[in-house]
XYZ file of N, CA and C in Angstrom:
474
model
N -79.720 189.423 -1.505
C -80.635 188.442 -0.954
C -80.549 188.496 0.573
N -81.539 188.506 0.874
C -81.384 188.828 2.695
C -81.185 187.245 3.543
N -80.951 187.563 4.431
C -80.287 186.031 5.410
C -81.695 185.816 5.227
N -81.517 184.238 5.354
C -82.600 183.047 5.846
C -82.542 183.346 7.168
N -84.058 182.362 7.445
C -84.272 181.812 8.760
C -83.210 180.569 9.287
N -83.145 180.253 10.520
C -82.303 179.366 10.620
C -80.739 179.783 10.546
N -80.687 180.865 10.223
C -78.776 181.619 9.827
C -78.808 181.933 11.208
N -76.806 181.806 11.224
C -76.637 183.051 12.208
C -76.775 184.313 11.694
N -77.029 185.079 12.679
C -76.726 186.552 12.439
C -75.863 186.875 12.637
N -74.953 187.561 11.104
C -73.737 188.031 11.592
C -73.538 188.938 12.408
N -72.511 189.244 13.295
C -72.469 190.507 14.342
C -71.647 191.502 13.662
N -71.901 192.709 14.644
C -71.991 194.067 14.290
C -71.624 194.932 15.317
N -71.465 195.855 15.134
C -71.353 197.028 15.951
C -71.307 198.232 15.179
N -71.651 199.172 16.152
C -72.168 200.309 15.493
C -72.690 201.326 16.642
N -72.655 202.922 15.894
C -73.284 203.489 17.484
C -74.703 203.959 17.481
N -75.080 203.838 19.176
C -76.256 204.544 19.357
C -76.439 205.979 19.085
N -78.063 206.560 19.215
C -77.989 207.372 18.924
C -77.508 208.596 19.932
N -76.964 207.774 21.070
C -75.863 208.791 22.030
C -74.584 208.753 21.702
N -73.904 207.954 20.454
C -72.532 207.156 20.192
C -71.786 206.487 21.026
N -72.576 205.551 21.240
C -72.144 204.264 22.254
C -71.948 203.403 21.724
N -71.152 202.709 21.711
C -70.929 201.435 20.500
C -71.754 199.981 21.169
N -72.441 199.587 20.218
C -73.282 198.661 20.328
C -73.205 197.401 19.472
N -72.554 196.022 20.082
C -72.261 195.074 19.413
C -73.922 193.778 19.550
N -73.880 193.577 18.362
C -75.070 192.503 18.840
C -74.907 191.366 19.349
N -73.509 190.814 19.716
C -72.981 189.899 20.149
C -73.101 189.974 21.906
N -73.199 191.057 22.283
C -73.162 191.372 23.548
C -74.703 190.882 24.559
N -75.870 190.601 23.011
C -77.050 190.354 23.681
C -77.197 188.714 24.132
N -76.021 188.200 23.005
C -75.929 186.587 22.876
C -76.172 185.833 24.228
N -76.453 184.922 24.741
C -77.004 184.355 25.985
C -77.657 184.766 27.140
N -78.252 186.367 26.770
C -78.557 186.770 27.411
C -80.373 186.971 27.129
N -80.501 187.699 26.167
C -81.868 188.021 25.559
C -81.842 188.301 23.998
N -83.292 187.299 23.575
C -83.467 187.987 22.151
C -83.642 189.279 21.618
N -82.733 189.674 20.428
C -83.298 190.810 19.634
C -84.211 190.679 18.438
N -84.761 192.369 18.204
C -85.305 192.118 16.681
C -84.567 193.507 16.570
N -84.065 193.123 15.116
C -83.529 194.276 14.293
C -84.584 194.881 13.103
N -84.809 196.216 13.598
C -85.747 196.476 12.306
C -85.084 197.480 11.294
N -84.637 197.048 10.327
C -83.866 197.701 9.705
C -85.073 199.260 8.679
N -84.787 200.241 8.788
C -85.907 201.310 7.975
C -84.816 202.182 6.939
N -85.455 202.825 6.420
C -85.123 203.327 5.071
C -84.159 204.894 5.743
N -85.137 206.071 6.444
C -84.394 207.024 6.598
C -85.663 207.702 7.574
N -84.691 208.287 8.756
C -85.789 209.001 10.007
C -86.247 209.966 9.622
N -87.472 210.452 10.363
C -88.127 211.784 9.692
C -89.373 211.781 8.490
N -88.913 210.306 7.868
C -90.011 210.047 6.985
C -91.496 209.882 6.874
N -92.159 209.762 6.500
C -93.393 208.975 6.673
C -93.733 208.092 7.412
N -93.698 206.840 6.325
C -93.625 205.806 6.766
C -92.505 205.248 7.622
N -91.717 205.449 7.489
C -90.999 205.104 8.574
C -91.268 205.919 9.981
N -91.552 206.931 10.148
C -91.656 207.403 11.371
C -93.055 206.591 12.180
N -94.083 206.346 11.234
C -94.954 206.000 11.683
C -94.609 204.422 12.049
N -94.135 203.990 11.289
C -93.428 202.238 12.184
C -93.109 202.262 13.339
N -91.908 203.239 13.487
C -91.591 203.671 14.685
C -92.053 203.680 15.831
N -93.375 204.822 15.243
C -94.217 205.183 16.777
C -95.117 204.160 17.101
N -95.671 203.044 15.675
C -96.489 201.875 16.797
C -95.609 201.147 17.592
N -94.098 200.862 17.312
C -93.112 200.419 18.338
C -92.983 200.962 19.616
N -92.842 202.060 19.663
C -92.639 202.913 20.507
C -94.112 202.682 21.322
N -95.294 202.501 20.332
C -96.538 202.448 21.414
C -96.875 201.405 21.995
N -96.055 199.819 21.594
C -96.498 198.773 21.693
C -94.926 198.327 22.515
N -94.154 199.297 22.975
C -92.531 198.554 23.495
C -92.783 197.811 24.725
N -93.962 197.748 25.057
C -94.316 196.743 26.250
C -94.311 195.411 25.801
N -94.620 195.298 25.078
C -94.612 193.904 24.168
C -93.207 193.016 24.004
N -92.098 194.024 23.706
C -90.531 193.622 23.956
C -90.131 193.709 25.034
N -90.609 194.677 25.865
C -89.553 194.971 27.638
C -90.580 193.670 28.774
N -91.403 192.961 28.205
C -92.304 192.327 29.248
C -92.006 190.901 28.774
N -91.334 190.672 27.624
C -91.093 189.642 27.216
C -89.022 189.313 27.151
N -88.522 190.320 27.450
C -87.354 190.482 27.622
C -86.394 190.394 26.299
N -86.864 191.279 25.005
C -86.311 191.495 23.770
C -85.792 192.935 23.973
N -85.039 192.575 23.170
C -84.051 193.775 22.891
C -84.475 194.248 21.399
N -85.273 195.611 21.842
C -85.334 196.106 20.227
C -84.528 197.299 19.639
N -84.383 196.946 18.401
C -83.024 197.553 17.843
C -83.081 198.301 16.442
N -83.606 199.514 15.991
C -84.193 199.979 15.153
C -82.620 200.579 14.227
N -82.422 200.198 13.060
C -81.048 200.348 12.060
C -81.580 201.423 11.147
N -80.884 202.101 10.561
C -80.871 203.513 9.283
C -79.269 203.414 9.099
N -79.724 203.985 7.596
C -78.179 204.748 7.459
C -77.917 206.265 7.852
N -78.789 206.523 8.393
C -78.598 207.710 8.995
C -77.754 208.224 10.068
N -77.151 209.300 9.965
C -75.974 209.904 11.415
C -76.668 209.389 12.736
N -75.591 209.525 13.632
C -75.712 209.108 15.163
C -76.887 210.184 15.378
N -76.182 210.958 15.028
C -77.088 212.630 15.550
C -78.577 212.997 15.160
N -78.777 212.471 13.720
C -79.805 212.727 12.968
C -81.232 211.795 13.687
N -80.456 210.412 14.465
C -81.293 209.562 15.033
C -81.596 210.083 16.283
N -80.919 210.616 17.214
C -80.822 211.286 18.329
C -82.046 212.294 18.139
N -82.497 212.693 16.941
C -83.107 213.876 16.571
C -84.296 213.370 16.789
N -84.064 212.619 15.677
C -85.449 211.454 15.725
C -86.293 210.663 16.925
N -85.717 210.322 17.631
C -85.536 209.562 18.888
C -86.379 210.379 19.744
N -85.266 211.785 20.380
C -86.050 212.775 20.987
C -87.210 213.371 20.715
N -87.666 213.618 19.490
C -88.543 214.540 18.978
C -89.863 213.447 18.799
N -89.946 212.170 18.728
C -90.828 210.875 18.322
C -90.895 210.421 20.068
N -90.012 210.785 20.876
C -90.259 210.070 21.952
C -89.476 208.000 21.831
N -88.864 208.176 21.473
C -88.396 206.461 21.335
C -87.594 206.421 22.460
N -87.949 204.951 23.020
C -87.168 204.888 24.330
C -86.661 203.556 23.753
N -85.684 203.289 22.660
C -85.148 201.702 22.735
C -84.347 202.904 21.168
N -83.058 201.584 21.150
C -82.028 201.855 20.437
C -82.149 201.757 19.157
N -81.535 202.896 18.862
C -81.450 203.108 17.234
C -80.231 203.128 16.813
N -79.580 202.666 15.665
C -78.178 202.546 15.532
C -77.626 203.212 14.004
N -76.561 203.529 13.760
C -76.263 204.398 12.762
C -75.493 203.178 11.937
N -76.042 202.909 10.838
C -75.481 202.048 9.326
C -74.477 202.776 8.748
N -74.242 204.335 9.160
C -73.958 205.396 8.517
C -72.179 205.174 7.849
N -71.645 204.433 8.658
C -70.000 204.268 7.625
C -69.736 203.280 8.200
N -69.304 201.934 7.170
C -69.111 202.269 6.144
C -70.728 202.595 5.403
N -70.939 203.213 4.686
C -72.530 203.168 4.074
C -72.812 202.322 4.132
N -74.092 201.784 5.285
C -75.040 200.699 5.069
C -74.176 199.211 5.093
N -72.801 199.274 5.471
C -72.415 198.463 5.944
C -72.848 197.079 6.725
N -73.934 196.967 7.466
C -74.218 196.055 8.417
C -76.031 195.706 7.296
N -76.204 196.888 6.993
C -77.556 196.284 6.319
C -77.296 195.915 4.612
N -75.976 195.859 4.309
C -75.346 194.682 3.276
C -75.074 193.297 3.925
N -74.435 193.445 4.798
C -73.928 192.052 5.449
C -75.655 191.185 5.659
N -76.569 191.953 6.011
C -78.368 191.230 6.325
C -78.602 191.027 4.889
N -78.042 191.553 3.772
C -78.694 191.692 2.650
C -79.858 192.024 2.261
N -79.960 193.151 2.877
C -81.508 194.426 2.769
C -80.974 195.770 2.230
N -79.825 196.098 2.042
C -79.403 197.110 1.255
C -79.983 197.524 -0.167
N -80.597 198.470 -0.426
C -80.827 199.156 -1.833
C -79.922 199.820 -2.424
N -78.496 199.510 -2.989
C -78.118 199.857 -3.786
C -78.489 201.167 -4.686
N -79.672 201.019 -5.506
C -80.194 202.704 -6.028
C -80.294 203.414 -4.976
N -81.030 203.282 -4.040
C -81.984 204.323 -2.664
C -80.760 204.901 -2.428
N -79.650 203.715 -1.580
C -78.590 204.391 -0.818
C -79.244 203.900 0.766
N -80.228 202.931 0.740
C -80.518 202.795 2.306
C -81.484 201.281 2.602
N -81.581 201.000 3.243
C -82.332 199.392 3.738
C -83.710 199.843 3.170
N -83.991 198.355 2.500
C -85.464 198.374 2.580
C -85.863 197.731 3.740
N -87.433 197.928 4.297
C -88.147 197.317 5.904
C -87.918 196.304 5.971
N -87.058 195.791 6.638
C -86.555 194.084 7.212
C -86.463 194.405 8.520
N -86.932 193.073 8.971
C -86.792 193.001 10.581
C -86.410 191.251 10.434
N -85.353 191.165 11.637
C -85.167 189.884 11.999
C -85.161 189.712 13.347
N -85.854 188.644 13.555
C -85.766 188.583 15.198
C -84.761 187.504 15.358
N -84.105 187.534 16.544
C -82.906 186.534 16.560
C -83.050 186.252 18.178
N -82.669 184.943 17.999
C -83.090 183.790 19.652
C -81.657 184.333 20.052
N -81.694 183.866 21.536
C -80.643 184.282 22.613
C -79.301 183.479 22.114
N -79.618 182.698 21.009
C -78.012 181.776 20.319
C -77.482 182.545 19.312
N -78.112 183.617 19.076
C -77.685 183.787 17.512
C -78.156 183.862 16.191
N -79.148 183.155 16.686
C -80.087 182.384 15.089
C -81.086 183.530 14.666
N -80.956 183.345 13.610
C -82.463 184.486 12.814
C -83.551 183.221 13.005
N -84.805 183.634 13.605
C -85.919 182.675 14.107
C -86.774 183.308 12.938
N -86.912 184.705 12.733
C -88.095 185.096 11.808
C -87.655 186.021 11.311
N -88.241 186.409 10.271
C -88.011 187.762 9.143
C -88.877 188.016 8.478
N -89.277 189.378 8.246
C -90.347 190.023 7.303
C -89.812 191.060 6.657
N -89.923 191.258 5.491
C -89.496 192.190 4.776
C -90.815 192.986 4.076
N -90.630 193.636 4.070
C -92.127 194.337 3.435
C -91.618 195.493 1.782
N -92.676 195.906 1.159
C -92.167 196.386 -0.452
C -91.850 197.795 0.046
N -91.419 198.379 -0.696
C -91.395 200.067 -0.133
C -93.008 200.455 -0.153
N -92.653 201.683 0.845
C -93.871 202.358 1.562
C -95.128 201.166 2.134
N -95.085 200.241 2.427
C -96.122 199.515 2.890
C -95.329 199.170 4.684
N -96.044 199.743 5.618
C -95.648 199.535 7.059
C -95.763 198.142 7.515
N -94.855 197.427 8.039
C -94.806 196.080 8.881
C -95.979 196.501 10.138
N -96.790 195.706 10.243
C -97.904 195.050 11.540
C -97.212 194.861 12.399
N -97.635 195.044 13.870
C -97.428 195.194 14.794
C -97.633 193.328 15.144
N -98.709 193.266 14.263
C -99.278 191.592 14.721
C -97.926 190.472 13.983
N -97.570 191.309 12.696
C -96.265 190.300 12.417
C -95.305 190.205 13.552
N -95.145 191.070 14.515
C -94.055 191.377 15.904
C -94.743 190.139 16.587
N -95.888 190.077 17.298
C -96.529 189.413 18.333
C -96.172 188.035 17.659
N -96.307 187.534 16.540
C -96.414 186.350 16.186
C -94.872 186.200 16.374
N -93.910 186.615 15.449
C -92.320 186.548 15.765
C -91.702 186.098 16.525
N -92.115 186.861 17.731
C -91.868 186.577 19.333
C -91.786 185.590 19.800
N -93.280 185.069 19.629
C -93.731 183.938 19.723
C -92.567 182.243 20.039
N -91.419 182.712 18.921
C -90.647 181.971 18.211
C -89.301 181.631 18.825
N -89.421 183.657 19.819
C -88.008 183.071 20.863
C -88.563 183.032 22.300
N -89.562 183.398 22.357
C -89.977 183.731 23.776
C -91.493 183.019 24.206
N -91.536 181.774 23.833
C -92.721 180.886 23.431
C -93.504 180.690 24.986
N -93.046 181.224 25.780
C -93.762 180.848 27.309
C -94.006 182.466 27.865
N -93.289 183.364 26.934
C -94.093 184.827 27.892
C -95.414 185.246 26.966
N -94.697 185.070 25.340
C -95.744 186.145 24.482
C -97.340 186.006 24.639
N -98.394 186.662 24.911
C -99.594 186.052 24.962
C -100.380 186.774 23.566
């Protein structure tokens, strides 16, 4: 069962796709994140999520979010991904313990071996403000993001 709204988000760490260790605690009083948790890079649908992020990251860097894209995939394999898609915002490796951090969200698939599409956006305290989860193969809206926002950043988003 995935966290409610209103939860904290538990923290984490984990590395980028340069292997930098990245705690989400570190964003705490500073700026909101959204975590978008995806299935596996290289894919389809997931790549294509990606790139409307990647086309719309003005939307997070103008509003001062931290976006934070999760797989169980290697440091390296994301690095791959990253470079070759053009992504300029962090991707983080679930990769050991397996899917570790996207059990603790409770978006883990058990059969797959990897997150189903959850995103949580979380206010500068901690709190999960919003969440969307979507079924397999159906891509999250860009417009579910804009509205989200909305929720921690209620005086920039337009």
């Amino acid at each position: 069962m995935a966290l409610e709204i209103d939860t904290h988000a538990p923290d984490f760490e984990l590395p980028n796709q340069f292997g930098e260790h990245i705690r989400l605690s570190e964003f705490r009083g500073k700026k909101p994140v959204v975590l978008v948790f995806f299935p596996l890079a290289f894919t389809g649908v997931c790549t294509g999520e990606l790139c409307a992020l990647r086309d719309n990251l003005e939307l997070f860097q103008q509003n001062g979010v931290e976006l934070i894209g999760i797989s169980v995939d290697s440091k390296a394999s994301l690095r791959a991904f990253a470079e070759q898609e053009g992504y300029d915002f962090t991707l983080l490796a679930d990769f050991w313990p397996h899917g570790g951090v996207s059990k603790e969200y409770g978006v883990f698939v058990e059969e797959k071996g990897f997150a189903t599409r959850a995103t949580f956006v979380i206010d500068t305290e901690g709190v999960i403000r919003a969440r969307f989860i979507n079924a397999p193969g159906e891509p999250r809206d860009i417009a579910e993001y804009r509205t989200a926002l909305k929720l921690v950043t209620p005086a920039r988003v337009g």
